[in-house]
């Protein structure tokens, strides 16, 4: 089966069946929020407002030549390219814009903290929605550019850009009313920015304050992927006539961030974890979750696929988006975990198991994943444990 363009990961309680109408007033687009927000937020191809951008000729980084061995994570966010990709992700950016503009009652005369502000686009949305003041915190050198963007758009009296780590800076105020952040990484928790948001919440958010977004849900499904697995994994068996199969183990251990064709999906979609950002503790980002995937047809299974949904439940109407294969593509795509076994599965048969997710002990921005799975079917019986490292 021919399919997706390759995108490696070098860079960067179930939502029950609902028929909640989500109306984007400025676009006249009405969508339905169903099950896990799959097929949910469909947005028009409207470019992000020009006022959020600055001239291309503006220097990105002051003193770039003076850089030393800065932390790679923050250094990578100093380059405009990654911000261009995120801004051009219309599902992502337009959803945040709609959440803010269509719920101005949340923001009017409130103090807002933007965690990991990047170019400051969310801060600009909040300022335009009537926030009393916005503190935009960004650790990378992009903070310099964000300040220029704020000035160029006439919001310097409303938005204060602060360069530094949330855990190390001091805000000019004791408390904020709202914390907004786009903290989600590949596989939801890769790069582990969630703990930074939770730190900010515990230190600065007022007792009845709002965190946006406030819910995130991780899901799992299984796919047929023979052609692509052969290209990415079995390739190492014979490389121009040489045996390089020793690399296969490493290749199997690295999840692939890529776009999955919904026609490849063989099983149901299983909820693994709901994260309530308003209430959870940092340790809740590490978890073990059971799963049961039921085959919807006779097929082969080569990989499990994870994706996540994001919800803003404090809005006048439920809003959010999905990164699933059945939804409009985002820059997060999906995370593919190839199995050592090819599973021959019949309709109605079940793959059961559990997934354990935890930050890597040496580098907490990386993710260790342990997958246990079993299939006892008419044509295939297998039980295995596989470990993955997302880095």
Coordinates of C-alpha atoms in Angstrom, one line a residue:
X1 CA 0.0 0.0 0.0
X2 CA 1.5 3.3 -1.0
X3 CA 1.3 6.1 1.5
X4 CA 2.8 8.8 3.5
X5 CA 5.9 11.0 3.3
X6 CA 8.5 10.2 5.8
X7 CA 8.8 12.5 8.8
X8 CA 11.2 11.3 11.5
X9 CA 11.0 12.5 15.1
X10 CA 14.4 14.4 15.0
X11 CA 12.8 17.7 15.8
X12 CA 10.7 18.2 17.5
X13 CA -12.0 8.0 30.9
X14 CA -13.0 8.1 27.3
X15 CA -14.7 11.1 25.8
X16 CA -18.0 9.3 25.4
X17 CA -20.0 9.5 22.2
X18 CA -21.2 13.1 22.0
X19 CA -23.0 15.1 19.4
X20 CA -21.9 18.5 20.6
X21 CA -22.0 21.1 18.0
X22 CA -18.9 23.3 17.7
X23 CA -19.6 26.5 15.7
X24 CA -16.8 28.7 14.5
X25 CA -18.6 31.9 14.1
X26 CA -16.0 33.8 12.1
X27 CA -15.7 31.0 9.6
X28 CA -19.3 29.7 9.4
X29 CA -17.9 26.2 9.8
X30 CA -20.0 23.8 12.0
X31 CA -18.5 20.6 13.1
X32 CA -19.5 17.7 15.4
X33 CA -17.4 16.5 18.3
X34 CA -17.7 12.8 18.4
X35 CA -16.2 10.0 20.4
X36 CA -12.5 11.0 20.7
X37 CA -12.7 14.1 18.6
X38 CA -11.8 12.2 15.5
X39 CA -13.3 14.0 12.5
X40 CA -14.0 16.9 14.9
X41 CA -12.6 20.3 14.3
X42 CA -12.7 20.9 10.6
X43 CA -11.3 24.4 9.9
X44 CA -11.2 26.5 6.8
X45 CA -7.8 27.1 5.1
X46 CA -7.6 30.6 6.4
X47 CA -4.1 32.0 6.8
X48 CA -3.1 33.1 10.2
X49 CA -3.6 36.8 10.5
X50 CA -0.8 38.9 8.9
X51 CA -0.7 41.2 12.0
X52 CA 0.8 38.3 14.0
X53 CA 3.9 38.3 11.7
X54 CA 6.8 40.6 11.3
X55 CA 8.9 41.5 8.3
X56 CA 11.0 38.6 7.0
X57 CA 14.1 40.9 7.2
X58 CA 14.0 41.2 11.0
X59 CA 17.1 39.5 12.6
X60 CA 16.0 36.4 14.5
X61 CA 18.6 36.2 17.1
X62 CA 20.8 38.9 18.7
X63 CA 24.3 37.6 19.3
X64 CA 23.7 34.3 17.6
X65 CA 27.5 33.9 17.0
X66 CA 28.0 34.0 20.8
X67 CA 26.1 30.7 21.4
X68 CA 27.8 28.0 23.4
X69 CA 26.7 24.5 24.2
X70 CA 23.1 25.5 24.9
X71 CA 20.5 22.9 25.6
X72 CA 19.5 21.3 22.3
X73 CA 15.9 21.4 23.1
X74 CA 15.7 25.2 23.6
X75 CA 18.3 25.8 20.8
X76 CA 16.1 24.0 18.3
X77 CA 13.3 26.4 19.0
X78 CA 15.5 29.4 18.2
X79 CA 15.2 28.7 14.5
X80 CA 12.3 30.2 12.7
X81 CA 11.6 27.0 10.7
X82 CA 10.0 25.1 13.5
X83 CA 7.7 28.0 14.3
X84 CA 6.8 28.4 10.7
X85 CA 5.7 24.7 10.7
X86 CA 3.6 25.2 13.8
X87 CA 2.0 28.5 12.6
X88 CA 1.1 26.9 9.3
X89 CA -0.6 24.1 11.1
X90 CA -4.1 25.6 10.7
X91 CA -5.8 23.0 12.9
X92 CA -3.5 23.8 15.8
X93 CA -3.3 27.6 15.5
X94 CA -6.8 28.3 14.3
X95 CA -8.3 26.2 17.1
X96 CA -6.4 28.3 19.7
X97 CA -7.5 31.5 17.9
X98 CA -11.1 30.4 17.9
X99 CA -10.9 29.3 21.6
X100 CA -9.7 32.8 22.5
X101 CA -11.7 35.0 20.2
X102 CA -15.0 33.1 20.7
X103 CA -14.6 33.1 24.5
X104 CA -13.6 36.6 25.2
X105 CA -15.5 36.5 28.5
X106 CA -12.7 34.2 29.8
X107 CA -10.0 36.7 28.9
X108 CA -11.4 40.2 29.3
X109 CA -9.4 42.2 32.0
X110 CA -7.6 39.0 33.0
X111 CA -3.9 38.4 33.6
X112 CA -2.6 35.6 31.3
X113 CA 0.6 33.6 31.4
X114 CA 1.7 32.1 28.0
X115 CA 4.1 29.2 28.7
X116 CA 6.5 28.5 25.9
X117 CA 5.3 31.5 23.9
X118 CA 7.5 31.0 20.8
X119 CA 6.7 33.8 18.4
X120 CA 4.0 35.1 20.8
X121 CA 1.0 34.2 18.6
X122 CA -1.1 33.0 21.5
X123 CA -0.2 36.1 23.5
X124 CA -1.3 38.3 20.6
X125 CA -4.6 36.4 20.4
X126 CA -5.1 37.0 24.2
X127 CA -4.2 40.6 24.0
X128 CA -6.6 41.2 21.1
X129 CA -9.3 39.4 23.1
X130 CA -9.1 42.0 25.9
X131 CA -6.6 40.5 28.4
X132 CA -5.4 43.1 30.9
X133 CA -1.9 41.8 30.6
X134 CA -0.1 38.8 29.1
X135 CA 3.3 37.5 30.3
X136 CA 4.8 35.6 27.4
X137 CA 7.6 33.3 28.6
X138 CA 10.0 31.8 26.1
X139 CA 13.4 30.2 26.9
X140 CA 14.9 30.1 23.5
X141 CA 16.4 33.0 21.5
X142 CA 13.0 33.3 19.8
X143 CA 12.0 35.5 22.8
X144 CA 14.0 38.3 21.2
X145 CA 12.0 38.0 18.0
X146 CA 8.7 37.7 20.0
X147 CA 9.4 41.0 21.6
X148 CA 10.0 42.6 18.2
X149 CA 6.7 41.1 16.9
X150 CA 4.8 42.4 20.0
X151 CA 6.3 45.9 19.4
X152 CA 5.6 45.8 15.6
X153 CA 1.9 45.0 16.3
X154 CA 1.5 47.7 19.0
X155 CA 0.9 45.5 22.0
X156 CA 4.0 46.4 24.1
X157 CA 1.7 47.9 26.8
X158 CA -0.2 44.7 27.1
X159 CA 2.3 41.9 26.5
X160 CA 5.6 41.5 28.4
X161 CA 8.0 39.0 26.9
X162 CA 10.2 37.3 29.4
X163 CA 13.2 35.2 28.3
X164 CA 14.1 32.2 30.6
X165 CA 12.9 28.9 32.0
X166 CA 9.6 28.9 33.8
X167 CA 11.2 27.2 36.7
X168 CA 13.8 30.0 37.0
X169 CA 12.1 33.3 36.2
X170 CA 10.1 35.6 38.5
X171 CA 6.9 37.2 37.2
X172 CA 6.1 40.8 38.1
X173 CA 2.8 39.6 39.5
X174 CA 2.0 37.2 42.3
X175 CA -0.8 35.3 40.5
X176 CA -2.3 35.0 37.1
X177 CA -5.9 34.2 36.1
X178 CA -5.2 32.1 33.0
X179 CA -2.4 29.8 31.8
X180 CA -2.3 29.1 28.1
X181 CA 0.2 26.9 26.4
X182 CA 0.8 24.7 23.4
X183 CA 2.8 22.2 25.2
X184 CA 1.9 19.0 23.4
X185 CA 4.8 17.1 21.7
X186 CA 4.8 14.0 19.5
X187 CA 3.1 11.1 21.2
X188 CA 1.6 13.9 23.4
X189 CA 4.3 13.8 26.1
X190 CA 7.6 13.8 24.0
X191 CA 9.8 16.7 25.1
X192 CA 8.0 16.7 28.4
X193 CA 6.9 20.3 28.4
X194 CA 3.8 19.3 30.4
X195 CA 5.7 19.4 33.7
X196 CA 6.6 23.0 33.0
X197 CA 3.0 23.9 32.6
X198 CA 2.1 22.1 35.8
X199 CA 4.9 23.9 37.6
X200 CA 3.5 27.3 36.4
X201 CA 0.0 26.2 37.4
X202 CA 1.1 25.3 41.0
X203 CA 3.2 28.5 41.4
X204 CA 1.2 31.2 39.8
X205 CA -2.4 30.3 38.9
X206 CA -5.2 31.6 41.2
X207 CA -7.4 29.1 42.9
X208 CA -10.2 29.4 40.5
X209 CA -8.0 30.0 37.5
X210 CA -8.2 28.4 34.0
X211 CA -5.7 26.3 32.2
X212 CA -6.0 26.1 28.4
X213 CA -6.2 23.5 27.1
X214 CA -7.3 21.5 30.2
X215 CA -7.7 18.0 28.8
X216 CA -5.6 15.7 26.7
X217 CA -6.3 12.1 25.7
X218 CA -3.9 9.5 24.3
X219 CA -5.3 6.7 22.0
X220 CA -4.0 3.5 20.4
X221 CA -5.0 1.6 17.3
X222 CA -3.4 -1.1 15.1
X223 CA -2.6 -0.9 11.4
X224 CA -1.5 -3.0 8.4
X225 CA 1.8 -1.6 7.1
X226 CA 3.6 -4.3 5.2
X227 CA 5.2 -2.2 2.5
X228 CA 6.4 0.5 4.8
X229 CA 7.7 -1.8 7.4
X230 CA 9.6 -3.6 4.7
X231 CA 11.1 -0.3 3.6
X232 CA 12.1 0.9 7.1
X233 CA 12.9 -2.3 9.0
X234 CA 13.6 -5.2 6.7
X235 CA 15.8 -2.9 4.5
X236 CA 18.7 -3.6 6.8
X237 CA 18.8 -7.3 6.0
X238 CA 20.5 -6.6 2.7
X239 CA 22.1 -3.2 2.0
X240 CA 23.8 -3.3 -1.4
X241 CA 24.6 -6.9 -0.8
X242 CA 25.8 -6.5 2.8
X243 CA 24.1 -7.8 6.0
X244 CA 23.4 -4.8 8.3
X245 CA 20.6 -6.6 10.2
X246 CA 22.3 -5.5 13.5
X247 CA 20.7 -2.1 12.9
X248 CA 17.2 -3.6 12.8
X249 CA 16.9 -3.7 16.6
X250 CA 17.7 0.0 16.8
X251 CA 15.3 0.8 14.0
X252 CA 12.5 -1.2 15.7
X253 CA 13.1 0.7 19.0
X254 CA 12.6 4.1 17.5
X255 CA 8.9 5.1 17.0
X256 CA 8.3 6.8 13.7
X257 CA 6.4 10.1 13.6
X258 CA 4.4 9.9 10.4
X259 CA 1.0 10.3 8.7
X260 CA -1.1 7.1 8.6
X261 CA -3.7 6.4 6.0
X262 CA -7.0 5.7 7.8
X263 CA -7.6 2.8 5.4
X264 CA -4.7 1.0 7.1
X265 CA -6.5 0.9 10.4
X266 CA -7.5 -2.7 11.3
X267 CA -8.9 -2.4 14.8
X268 CA -11.0 -0.2 17.0
X269 CA -9.4 2.8 18.7
X270 CA -8.6 2.4 22.4
X271 CA -8.3 5.2 25.0
X272 CA -5.1 4.8 27.0
X273 CA -4.9 7.9 29.2
X274 CA -6.8 11.1 30.0
X275 CA -4.7 13.9 31.4
X276 CA -6.6 16.6 33.3
X277 CA -4.2 19.5 33.2
X278 CA -6.1 21.4 35.9
X279 CA -5.7 18.7 38.5
X280 CA -3.0 16.2 37.6
X281 CA 0.4 16.0 39.2
X282 CA 3.7 15.8 37.3
X283 CA 4.0 12.1 38.1
X284 CA 0.8 11.4 36.3
X285 CA 2.6 11.8 33.0
X286 CA 4.2 8.4 33.7
X287 CA 1.6 5.6 33.5
X288 CA 0.8 2.0 32.6
X289 CA -2.5 1.6 30.7
X290 CA -4.1 -1.7 29.6
X291 CA -5.6 -2.0 26.1
X292 CA -7.8 -4.3 24.1
X293 CA -7.8 -3.8 20.3
X294 CA -10.6 -5.7 18.4
X295 CA -10.1 -6.5 14.7
X296 CA -12.7 -5.1 12.4
X297 CA -11.7 -7.3 9.5
X298 CA -9.4 -10.1 8.5
X299 CA -5.9 -8.6 8.0
X300 CA -2.3 -8.5 9.1
X301 CA -1.0 -6.1 11.7
X302 CA 2.5 -4.7 11.6
X303 CA 2.4 -1.8 14.0
X304 CA 0.4 0.0 16.7
X305 CA -0.3 3.7 16.2
X306 CA -0.8 6.3 18.9
X307 CA -2.4 9.7 18.6
X308 CA -3.9 12.3 20.9
X309 CA -6.9 14.7 21.3
X310 CA -6.9 18.0 23.0
X311 CA -9.9 19.6 24.6
X312 CA -10.8 23.1 25.9
X313 CA -13.7 22.3 28.2
X314 CA -14.0 25.7 29.9
X315 CA -15.3 27.3 26.7
X316 CA -18.9 28.3 26.1
X317 CA -19.0 25.3 23.8
X318 CA -16.7 22.3 23.9
X319 CA -13.8 22.9 21.5
X320 CA -10.7 21.0 20.6
X321 CA -9.0 19.0 17.9
X322 CA -7.7 15.5 17.2
X323 CA -4.4 14.3 15.7
X324 CA -5.8 10.9 14.7
X325 CA -5.6 9.3 11.3
X326 CA -9.3 10.1 10.6
X327 CA -8.9 13.8 11.2
X328 CA -7.3 16.6 9.3
X329 CA -3.5 16.3 9.4
X330 CA -1.5 18.3 11.9
X331 CA 2.3 18.7 12.3
X332 CA 2.1 16.1 15.2
X333 CA 1.0 13.5 12.7
X334 CA 0.8 10.1 14.5
X335 CA 3.4 7.9 16.3
X336 CA 4.0 4.4 14.7
X337 CA 5.4 1.6 16.8
X338 CA 6.5 -1.3 14.7
X339 CA 6.0 -4.8 16.1
X340 CA 8.6 -7.6 15.8
X341 CA 5.8 -10.0 14.9
X342 CA 3.5 -9.8 11.9
X343 CA 0.1 -10.6 13.5
X344 CA -2.4 -12.5 11.4
X345 CA -5.7 -11.5 12.9
X346 CA -9.3 -12.4 12.1
X347 CA -12.4 -10.2 12.5
X348 CA -13.5 -10.1 16.1
X349 CA -10.2 -11.3 17.6
X350 CA -8.4 -9.2 20.2
X351 CA -4.9 -8.0 20.8
X352 CA -4.6 -7.4 24.5
X353 CA -1.8 -5.9 26.5
X354 CA -0.5 -2.8 28.2
X355 CA 1.6 0.2 27.5
X356 CA 4.0 1.8 30.0
X357 CA 5.2 5.4 29.4
X358 CA 7.8 7.2 31.4
X359 CA 10.4 10.0 30.8
X360 CA 13.9 8.7 30.1
X361 CA 16.0 8.7 33.3
X362 CA 19.1 10.3 31.6
X363 CA 17.1 12.8 29.5
X364 CA 13.6 13.5 30.8
X365 CA 12.6 15.1 27.5
X366 CA 12.9 11.7 25.9
X367 CA 10.3 9.0 26.4
X368 CA 10.7 5.3 27.2
X369 CA 7.8 3.1 26.1
X370 CA 7.3 -0.6 27.1
X371 CA 4.7 -2.4 25.1
X372 CA 3.3 -5.8 26.2
X373 CA 0.9 -7.5 23.7
X374 CA -0.7 -10.9 23.2
X375 CA -2.9 -12.4 20.4
X376 CA -4.4 -15.9 20.8
X377 CA -6.2 -16.3 17.5
X378 CA -7.2 -19.0 15.1
X379 CA -4.2 -18.4 12.8
X380 CA -1.7 -16.6 15.1
X381 CA -0.7 -16.9 18.7
X382 CA 2.0 -14.6 20.1
X383 CA 2.9 -12.9 23.3
X384 CA 5.8 -10.4 23.5
X385 CA 7.3 -7.4 25.3
X386 CA 8.9 -4.6 23.2
X387 CA 10.7 -1.5 24.4
X388 CA 10.9 1.8 22.5
X389 CA 12.9 5.0 23.0
X390 CA 11.5 8.2 21.6
X391 CA 14.4 10.7 21.2

